[in-house]
């Protein structure tokens, strides 16, 4: 009996040591020390350790510490998932969801997310909720989405909290409730979720579910903007342009924030930046640059830029005068029911 106990103790100690090493690999991975993580995970993965297989899959998926190899990542995730490891199951679902290393298969993604979710993994629950919310790989079901988002949000998953905020904001499968939306946005925003920070800023700016406050809106917009969120960068630009949210009226600062957003291809910011160039507001007047920016946004289908580009062509500002081009762009905007474009067409005698 004592011998059996001793053998059991040795086996338990070895098992704990194995998982400790796998955890050490994750610590190194989180620090960006990918070669160190590889040294921890490779020998353990070769022995069939599920946590290490999952970790090694992360390296191959991202090409960090090793040459990027989606097929190898998929194989490692599958080995981990087949052993019932929840993180491996979730990762395998993600590969099927986006078609990385394997043909895209939403139904398979749902199946693996469900396995992870049923084990209580917050990421799996959140991902399963997302699939139900959008009807991807499964019939759209707002009630199921709410259930799974709630499970993950209660585990403090920031993305699930953000999604849950959207659910309450729009009344998907639940009574619409702006205050509840703000509650969940705040929980996610306080974890530095950029989408939630922008949403919370917008809630304060509009006074949805919370007392209207441009000052609080500016605080949350700036947090998201400094993380590179284009919408928040544009919103901060608007506040500088108008001198709101406790910020000074400063067209040059507005231009800088518009530029950050425009450089990411955000059409509304491109249009706003184009307007500043056209007027010489906060930047040297440059009508040709305004045309370039309006063109970028217009080609993305942004109606206001289509109208503005038409104006530039009609007046020959920053571009050769061309009535036909003006009418073309006004018609594009009018087709989106922009009244100013319809009026411009009527004034030009165009149908």
CSV table of C-alpha atoms in Angstrom, one decimal:
chain,number,residue,atom,x,y,z
A,1,UNK,CA,0.0,0.0,0.0
A,2,UNK,CA,2.8,2.4,0.9
A,3,UNK,CA,4.5,1.6,-2.4
A,4,UNK,CA,1.3,2.4,-4.3
A,5,UNK,CA,1.0,5.7,-2.5
A,6,UNK,CA,4.6,6.6,-3.2
A,7,UNK,CA,4.1,5.8,-6.9
A,8,UNK,CA,0.9,7.9,-7.0
A,9,UNK,CA,2.7,10.8,-5.3
A,10,UNK,CA,5.6,10.6,-7.8
A,11,UNK,CA,3.1,10.5,-10.7
A,12,UNK,CA,1.2,13.5,-9.3
A,13,UNK,CA,4.4,15.4,-8.8
A,14,UNK,CA,5.4,14.8,-12.4
A,15,UNK,CA,2.0,15.8,-13.6
A,16,UNK,CA,2.1,19.1,-11.7
A,17,UNK,CA,5.6,19.8,-12.9
A,18,UNK,CA,4.5,19.2,-16.5
A,19,UNK,CA,1.6,21.7,-16.2
A,20,UNK,CA,3.9,24.2,-14.3
A,21,UNK,CA,6.3,24.1,-17.3
A,22,UNK,CA,3.4,24.7,-19.7
A,23,UNK,CA,2.3,27.6,-17.5
A,24,UNK,CA,5.8,28.9,-17.6
A,25,UNK,CA,5.6,28.9,-21.4
A,26,UNK,CA,2.5,31.0,-21.3
A,27,UNK,CA,4.1,33.5,-18.9
A,28,UNK,CA,7.0,33.8,-21.4
A,29,UNK,CA,4.5,34.1,-24.3
A,30,UNK,CA,2.6,36.9,-22.6
A,31,UNK,CA,5.9,38.8,-22.1
A,32,UNK,CA,6.7,38.5,-25.8
A,33,UNK,CA,9.6,36.0,-25.0
A,34,UNK,CA,8.6,33.6,-27.8
A,35,UNK,CA,11.8,31.7,-28.1
A,36,UNK,CA,11.6,31.0,-24.3
A,37,UNK,CA,8.0,29.9,-24.7
A,38,UNK,CA,9.1,27.6,-27.5
A,39,UNK,CA,11.7,26.0,-25.3
A,40,UNK,CA,9.1,25.2,-22.7
A,41,UNK,CA,6.4,24.0,-25.0
A,42,UNK,CA,8.1,22.0,-27.7
A,43,UNK,CA,9.3,19.0,-25.6
A,44,UNK,CA,6.0,18.9,-23.7
A,45,UNK,CA,4.0,19.1,-26.9
A,46,UNK,CA,6.1,16.3,-28.3
A,47,UNK,CA,5.1,14.2,-25.3
A,48,UNK,CA,1.4,14.9,-26.0
A,49,UNK,CA,0.8,17.5,-23.3
A,50,UNK,CA,-2.4,19.3,-24.4
A,51,UNK,CA,-1.7,22.7,-22.8
A,52,UNK,CA,1.7,22.8,-24.5
A,53,UNK,CA,0.3,21.7,-27.9
A,54,UNK,CA,-2.1,24.7,-27.6
A,55,UNK,CA,0.7,27.1,-26.7
A,56,UNK,CA,2.9,25.8,-29.5
A,57,UNK,CA,-0.1,26.3,-31.9
A,58,UNK,CA,-0.2,29.9,-30.8
A,59,UNK,CA,3.4,30.4,-31.9
A,60,UNK,CA,2.9,28.8,-35.3
A,61,UNK,CA,-0.4,30.6,-35.9
A,62,UNK,CA,1.2,34.0,-35.3
A,63,UNK,CA,4.7,33.2,-36.6
A,64,UNK,CA,6.2,34.3,-33.3
A,65,UNK,CA,9.4,32.5,-32.4
A,66,UNK,CA,8.9,30.2,-35.3
A,67,UNK,CA,8.1,30.5,-39.0
A,68,UNK,CA,4.4,31.1,-39.5
A,69,UNK,CA,2.6,27.8,-40.4
A,70,UNK,CA,-1.2,27.8,-40.2
A,71,UNK,CA,-1.4,24.1,-41.1
A,72,UNK,CA,0.9,23.2,-38.3
A,73,UNK,CA,-1.0,25.4,-35.8
A,74,UNK,CA,-4.2,23.7,-36.9
A,75,UNK,CA,-2.7,20.3,-36.3
A,76,UNK,CA,-1.5,21.3,-32.8
A,77,UNK,CA,-4.8,22.8,-31.9
A,78,UNK,CA,-6.6,19.7,-33.0
A,79,UNK,CA,-4.4,17.4,-31.0
A,80,UNK,CA,-5.0,19.6,-27.9
A,81,UNK,CA,-8.7,19.9,-28.6
A,82,UNK,CA,-9.1,16.1,-29.1
A,83,UNK,CA,-7.8,15.7,-25.5
A,84,UNK,CA,-10.6,17.9,-24.3
A,85,UNK,CA,-8.4,21.0,-23.6
A,86,UNK,CA,-10.9,23.9,-23.7
A,87,UNK,CA,-8.4,26.5,-25.0
A,88,UNK,CA,-7.4,24.2,-27.8
A,89,UNK,CA,-11.0,23.6,-28.7
A,90,UNK,CA,-11.7,27.3,-28.8
A,91,UNK,CA,-8.6,27.9,-30.9
A,92,UNK,CA,-9.6,25.2,-33.3
A,93,UNK,CA,-13.0,26.7,-33.6
A,94,UNK,CA,-11.4,30.1,-34.5
A,95,UNK,CA,-9.4,28.4,-37.3
A,96,UNK,CA,-12.6,27.0,-38.8
A,97,UNK,CA,-14.3,30.3,-38.3
A,98,UNK,CA,-11.8,32.4,-40.3
A,99,UNK,CA,-10.6,29.6,-42.6
A,100,UNK,CA,-7.0,29.7,-41.4
A,101,UNK,CA,-5.0,26.5,-42.2
A,102,UNK,CA,-8.3,24.8,-43.2
A,103,UNK,CA,-11.3,25.5,-45.3
A,104,UNK,CA,-13.7,27.9,-43.6
A,105,UNK,CA,-16.5,25.9,-41.9
A,106,UNK,CA,-18.8,27.9,-39.6
A,107,UNK,CA,-20.6,24.8,-38.4
A,108,UNK,CA,-17.4,23.2,-37.3
A,109,UNK,CA,-16.4,26.5,-35.6
A,110,UNK,CA,-19.7,26.4,-33.7
A,111,UNK,CA,-19.2,22.8,-32.7
A,112,UNK,CA,-15.7,23.5,-31.2
A,113,UNK,CA,-16.7,26.7,-29.6
A,114,UNK,CA,-19.6,24.8,-27.9
A,115,UNK,CA,-17.2,22.2,-26.5
A,116,UNK,CA,-15.1,24.9,-25.0
A,117,UNK,CA,-18.1,26.8,-23.8
A,118,UNK,CA,-19.6,23.8,-22.1
A,119,UNK,CA,-16.5,23.5,-20.1
A,120,UNK,CA,-17.0,27.0,-18.8
A,121,UNK,CA,-14.3,28.7,-20.9
A,122,UNK,CA,-15.2,32.4,-21.2
A,123,UNK,CA,-13.7,32.8,-24.6
A,124,UNK,CA,-15.6,29.9,-25.9
A,125,UNK,CA,-18.8,31.2,-24.4
A,126,UNK,CA,-18.3,34.6,-25.9
A,127,UNK,CA,-17.4,33.2,-29.4
A,128,UNK,CA,-20.5,30.9,-29.3
A,129,UNK,CA,-22.6,33.9,-28.4
A,130,UNK,CA,-21.2,35.8,-31.3
A,131,UNK,CA,-22.1,33.0,-33.7
A,132,UNK,CA,-25.7,32.9,-32.4
A,133,UNK,CA,-25.9,36.7,-32.5
A,134,UNK,CA,-24.9,36.8,-36.2
A,135,UNK,CA,-26.4,33.6,-37.4
A,136,UNK,CA,-23.0,32.2,-38.4
A,137,UNK,CA,-22.8,28.4,-38.6
A,138,UNK,CA,-26.1,28.2,-36.6
A,139,UNK,CA,-29.5,29.7,-36.8
A,140,UNK,CA,-29.6,33.3,-35.5
A,141,UNK,CA,-30.9,33.2,-31.9
A,142,UNK,CA,-30.8,36.4,-29.8
A,143,UNK,CA,-31.8,34.5,-26.7
A,144,UNK,CA,-29.0,32.0,-27.0
A,145,UNK,CA,-26.5,34.8,-27.8
A,146,UNK,CA,-27.7,36.6,-24.6
A,147,UNK,CA,-27.2,33.5,-22.6
A,148,UNK,CA,-23.7,32.8,-23.7
A,149,UNK,CA,-22.6,36.5,-23.6
A,150,UNK,CA,-23.9,36.7,-20.1
A,151,UNK,CA,-22.0,33.6,-19.0
A,152,UNK,CA,-18.8,35.0,-20.4
A,153,UNK,CA,-19.4,38.5,-19.1
A,154,UNK,CA,-20.0,37.2,-15.6
A,155,UNK,CA,-16.4,35.8,-15.8
A,156,UNK,CA,-15.2,39.3,-16.6
A,157,UNK,CA,-14.5,38.6,-20.3
A,158,UNK,CA,-14.2,42.2,-21.7
A,159,UNK,CA,-15.4,41.3,-25.2
A,160,UNK,CA,-18.4,39.6,-23.9
A,161,UNK,CA,-19.2,42.6,-21.7
A,162,UNK,CA,-18.9,44.8,-24.8
A,163,UNK,CA,-21.2,42.5,-26.8
A,164,UNK,CA,-23.7,42.4,-24.0
A,165,UNK,CA,-23.7,46.2,-24.0
A,166,UNK,CA,-24.6,46.1,-27.7
A,167,UNK,CA,-27.4,43.6,-26.9
A,168,UNK,CA,-29.0,45.9,-24.4
A,169,UNK,CA,-28.4,49.0,-26.5
A,170,UNK,CA,-30.3,47.5,-29.4
A,171,UNK,CA,-32.7,45.3,-27.5
A,172,UNK,CA,-31.6,42.0,-29.1
A,173,UNK,CA,-33.5,39.3,-27.3
A,174,UNK,CA,-34.0,41.5,-24.3
A,175,UNK,CA,-35.8,44.7,-23.4
A,176,UNK,CA,-33.9,47.7,-24.7
A,177,UNK,CA,-32.0,49.4,-21.9
A,178,UNK,CA,-29.5,52.2,-22.4
A,179,UNK,CA,-28.5,52.2,-18.7
A,180,UNK,CA,-27.7,48.4,-18.8
A,181,UNK,CA,-25.7,49.0,-22.0
A,182,UNK,CA,-23.7,51.6,-20.3
A,183,UNK,CA,-23.1,49.3,-17.3
A,184,UNK,CA,-21.6,46.6,-19.5
A,185,UNK,CA,-19.7,49.1,-21.7
A,186,UNK,CA,-18.1,50.5,-18.6
A,187,UNK,CA,-17.0,47.1,-17.3
A,188,UNK,CA,-15.3,46.3,-20.6
A,189,UNK,CA,-13.9,49.9,-21.0
A,190,UNK,CA,-12.2,49.7,-17.6
A,191,UNK,CA,-10.4,46.6,-19.0
A,192,UNK,CA,-9.1,48.7,-21.9
A,193,UNK,CA,-11.5,47.3,-24.5
A,194,UNK,CA,-11.2,49.9,-27.2
A,195,UNK,CA,-14.6,49.2,-28.7
A,196,UNK,CA,-16.3,49.6,-25.3
A,197,UNK,CA,-14.3,52.8,-24.6
A,198,UNK,CA,-15.6,54.3,-27.9
A,199,UNK,CA,-19.1,53.2,-27.1
A,200,UNK,CA,-19.0,54.6,-23.6
A,201,UNK,CA,-17.7,57.9,-25.0
A,202,UNK,CA,-20.6,58.0,-27.4
A,203,UNK,CA,-23.0,57.2,-24.7
A,204,UNK,CA,-21.8,60.2,-22.7
A,205,UNK,CA,-21.8,62.5,-25.7
A,206,UNK,CA,-25.4,61.6,-26.6
A,207,UNK,CA,-26.6,61.2,-23.0
A,208,UNK,CA,-27.8,57.6,-23.7
A,209,UNK,CA,-28.2,55.7,-20.4
A,210,UNK,CA,-26.1,58.2,-18.6
A,211,UNK,CA,-26.2,62.0,-17.9
A,212,UNK,CA,-24.8,63.8,-20.9
A,213,UNK,CA,-21.3,64.9,-20.4
A,214,UNK,CA,-18.9,66.1,-23.1
A,215,UNK,CA,-16.1,66.0,-20.6
A,216,UNK,CA,-16.6,62.3,-19.7
A,217,UNK,CA,-17.1,61.6,-23.4
A,218,UNK,CA,-13.7,63.2,-24.2
A,219,UNK,CA,-12.0,61.1,-21.5
A,220,UNK,CA,-13.2,57.8,-22.9
A,221,UNK,CA,-12.7,58.9,-26.5
A,222,UNK,CA,-9.1,59.8,-25.7
A,223,UNK,CA,-8.5,56.4,-24.1
A,224,UNK,CA,-9.7,54.6,-27.3
A,225,UNK,CA,-8.0,57.1,-29.6
A,226,UNK,CA,-4.6,56.6,-28.0
A,227,UNK,CA,-5.1,52.9,-28.7
A,228,UNK,CA,-5.5,53.7,-32.3
A,229,UNK,CA,-9.3,53.6,-32.6
A,230,UNK,CA,-10.2,55.7,-35.7
A,231,UNK,CA,-13.7,56.6,-34.7
A,232,UNK,CA,-12.5,58.0,-31.3
A,233,UNK,CA,-9.7,59.8,-33.0
A,234,UNK,CA,-12.2,61.6,-35.2
A,235,UNK,CA,-14.5,62.3,-32.2
A,236,UNK,CA,-11.6,63.9,-30.3
A,237,UNK,CA,-10.9,65.9,-33.5
A,238,UNK,CA,-14.4,67.1,-33.5
A,239,UNK,CA,-14.2,68.2,-29.9
A,240,UNK,CA,-11.0,70.2,-30.6
A,241,UNK,CA,-12.6,71.8,-33.6
A,242,UNK,CA,-15.6,72.9,-31.6
A,243,UNK,CA,-13.9,73.5,-28.3
A,244,UNK,CA,-16.0,70.9,-26.4
A,245,UNK,CA,-15.4,68.4,-23.6
A,246,UNK,CA,-13.1,70.7,-21.7
A,247,UNK,CA,-10.8,70.9,-24.7
A,248,UNK,CA,-9.7,74.2,-26.2
A,249,UNK,CA,-10.9,75.2,-29.6
A,250,UNK,CA,-7.9,74.2,-31.6
A,251,UNK,CA,-8.2,73.5,-35.4
A,252,UNK,CA,-4.6,72.4,-35.7
A,253,UNK,CA,-5.2,69.7,-33.0
A,254,UNK,CA,-8.4,68.7,-34.8
A,255,UNK,CA,-6.5,68.3,-38.0
A,256,UNK,CA,-3.9,66.0,-36.3
A,257,UNK,CA,-6.6,63.7,-34.9
A,258,UNK,CA,-8.5,63.7,-38.2
A,259,UNK,CA,-5.3,62.7,-39.9
A,260,UNK,CA,-4.6,59.8,-37.6
A,261,UNK,CA,-8.1,58.5,-38.4
A,262,UNK,CA,-8.0,59.3,-42.1
A,263,UNK,CA,-4.6,57.4,-42.4
A,264,UNK,CA,-6.5,54.3,-41.3
A,265,UNK,CA,-8.9,54.7,-44.2
A,266,UNK,CA,-11.8,56.0,-42.1
A,267,UNK,CA,-14.1,57.7,-44.6
A,268,UNK,CA,-15.7,60.2,-42.3
A,269,UNK,CA,-12.4,61.4,-41.0
A,270,UNK,CA,-11.1,61.7,-44.6
A,271,UNK,CA,-14.0,63.9,-45.4
A,272,UNK,CA,-13.5,66.0,-42.2
A,273,UNK,CA,-9.8,66.4,-43.0
A,274,UNK,CA,-10.7,67.3,-46.6
A,275,UNK,CA,-13.0,70.1,-45.3
A,276,UNK,CA,-10.1,71.6,-43.3
A,277,UNK,CA,-7.8,71.6,-46.3
A,278,UNK,CA,-10.5,73.2,-48.4
A,279,UNK,CA,-11.0,75.9,-45.9
A,280,UNK,CA,-7.4,76.3,-44.7
A,281,UNK,CA,-8.6,75.7,-41.2
A,282,UNK,CA,-5.8,74.4,-38.9
A,283,UNK,CA,-3.7,73.7,-41.9
A,284,UNK,CA,-2.4,75.5,-45.0
A,285,UNK,CA,-5.2,75.7,-47.6
A,286,UNK,CA,-4.7,73.0,-50.2
A,287,UNK,CA,-7.7,72.4,-52.4
A,288,UNK,CA,-5.9,69.6,-54.4
A,289,UNK,CA,-5.3,67.8,-51.1
A,290,UNK,CA,-9.0,68.3,-50.2
A,291,UNK,CA,-10.0,66.7,-53.5
A,292,UNK,CA,-7.7,63.7,-52.9
A,293,UNK,CA,-9.3,63.2,-49.5
A,294,UNK,CA,-12.8,63.6,-50.7
A,295,UNK,CA,-12.0,61.1,-53.5
A,296,UNK,CA,-10.8,58.5,-51.0
A,297,UNK,CA,-13.9,58.7,-49.0
A,298,UNK,CA,-16.2,59.0,-52.0
A,299,UNK,CA,-14.8,55.8,-53.5
A,300,UNK,CA,-15.7,54.1,-50.2
A,301,UNK,CA,-19.3,55.2,-50.8
A,302,UNK,CA,-19.5,58.0,-48.2
A,303,UNK,CA,-22.3,60.2,-49.5
A,304,UNK,CA,-21.1,63.5,-48.0
A,305,UNK,CA,-17.7,63.2,-49.7
A,306,UNK,CA,-19.4,62.3,-52.9
A,307,UNK,CA,-21.3,65.5,-52.7
A,308,UNK,CA,-18.2,67.5,-51.7
A,309,UNK,CA,-16.2,66.0,-54.5
A,310,UNK,CA,-19.0,67.0,-56.9
A,311,UNK,CA,-18.7,70.6,-55.6
A,312,UNK,CA,-15.0,70.7,-56.2
A,313,UNK,CA,-15.4,69.4,-59.8
A,314,UNK,CA,-18.3,71.8,-60.4
A,315,UNK,CA,-16.3,74.9,-59.3
A,316,UNK,CA,-12.9,73.7,-60.5
A,317,UNK,CA,-11.3,73.8,-57.0
A,318,UNK,CA,-8.2,71.7,-56.8
A,319,UNK,CA,-9.1,69.9,-59.9
A,320,UNK,CA,-10.0,70.8,-63.5
A,321,UNK,CA,-13.6,72.0,-63.8
A,322,UNK,CA,-15.8,69.1,-65.0
A,323,UNK,CA,-19.5,69.4,-64.8
A,324,UNK,CA,-20.0,65.8,-65.9
A,325,UNK,CA,-17.9,64.6,-63.1
A,326,UNK,CA,-19.7,66.8,-60.7
A,327,UNK,CA,-23.0,65.4,-61.8
A,328,UNK,CA,-21.7,61.8,-61.6
A,329,UNK,CA,-20.6,62.2,-57.9
A,330,UNK,CA,-23.8,64.1,-57.0
A,331,UNK,CA,-25.8,61.3,-58.5
A,332,UNK,CA,-23.9,58.8,-56.4
A,333,UNK,CA,-24.7,60.7,-53.2
A,334,UNK,CA,-28.4,61.4,-54.3
A,335,UNK,CA,-28.8,57.6,-54.7
A,336,UNK,CA,-28.1,57.4,-51.0
A,337,UNK,CA,-30.8,60.1,-50.3
A,338,UNK,CA,-28.5,62.9,-49.5
A,339,UNK,CA,-30.7,66.0,-49.9
A,340,UNK,CA,-27.9,68.4,-50.7
A,341,UNK,CA,-26.9,66.2,-53.6
A,342,UNK,CA,-30.5,66.0,-54.9
A,343,UNK,CA,-30.7,69.8,-54.7
A,344,UNK,CA,-27.4,70.2,-56.6
A,345,UNK,CA,-28.6,67.9,-59.4
A,346,UNK,CA,-31.8,69.9,-59.7
A,347,UNK,CA,-29.9,73.1,-59.8
A,348,UNK,CA,-27.7,71.7,-62.5
A,349,UNK,CA,-30.7,70.6,-64.5
A,350,UNK,CA,-29.7,66.9,-64.2
A,351,UNK,CA,-32.0,64.1,-63.5
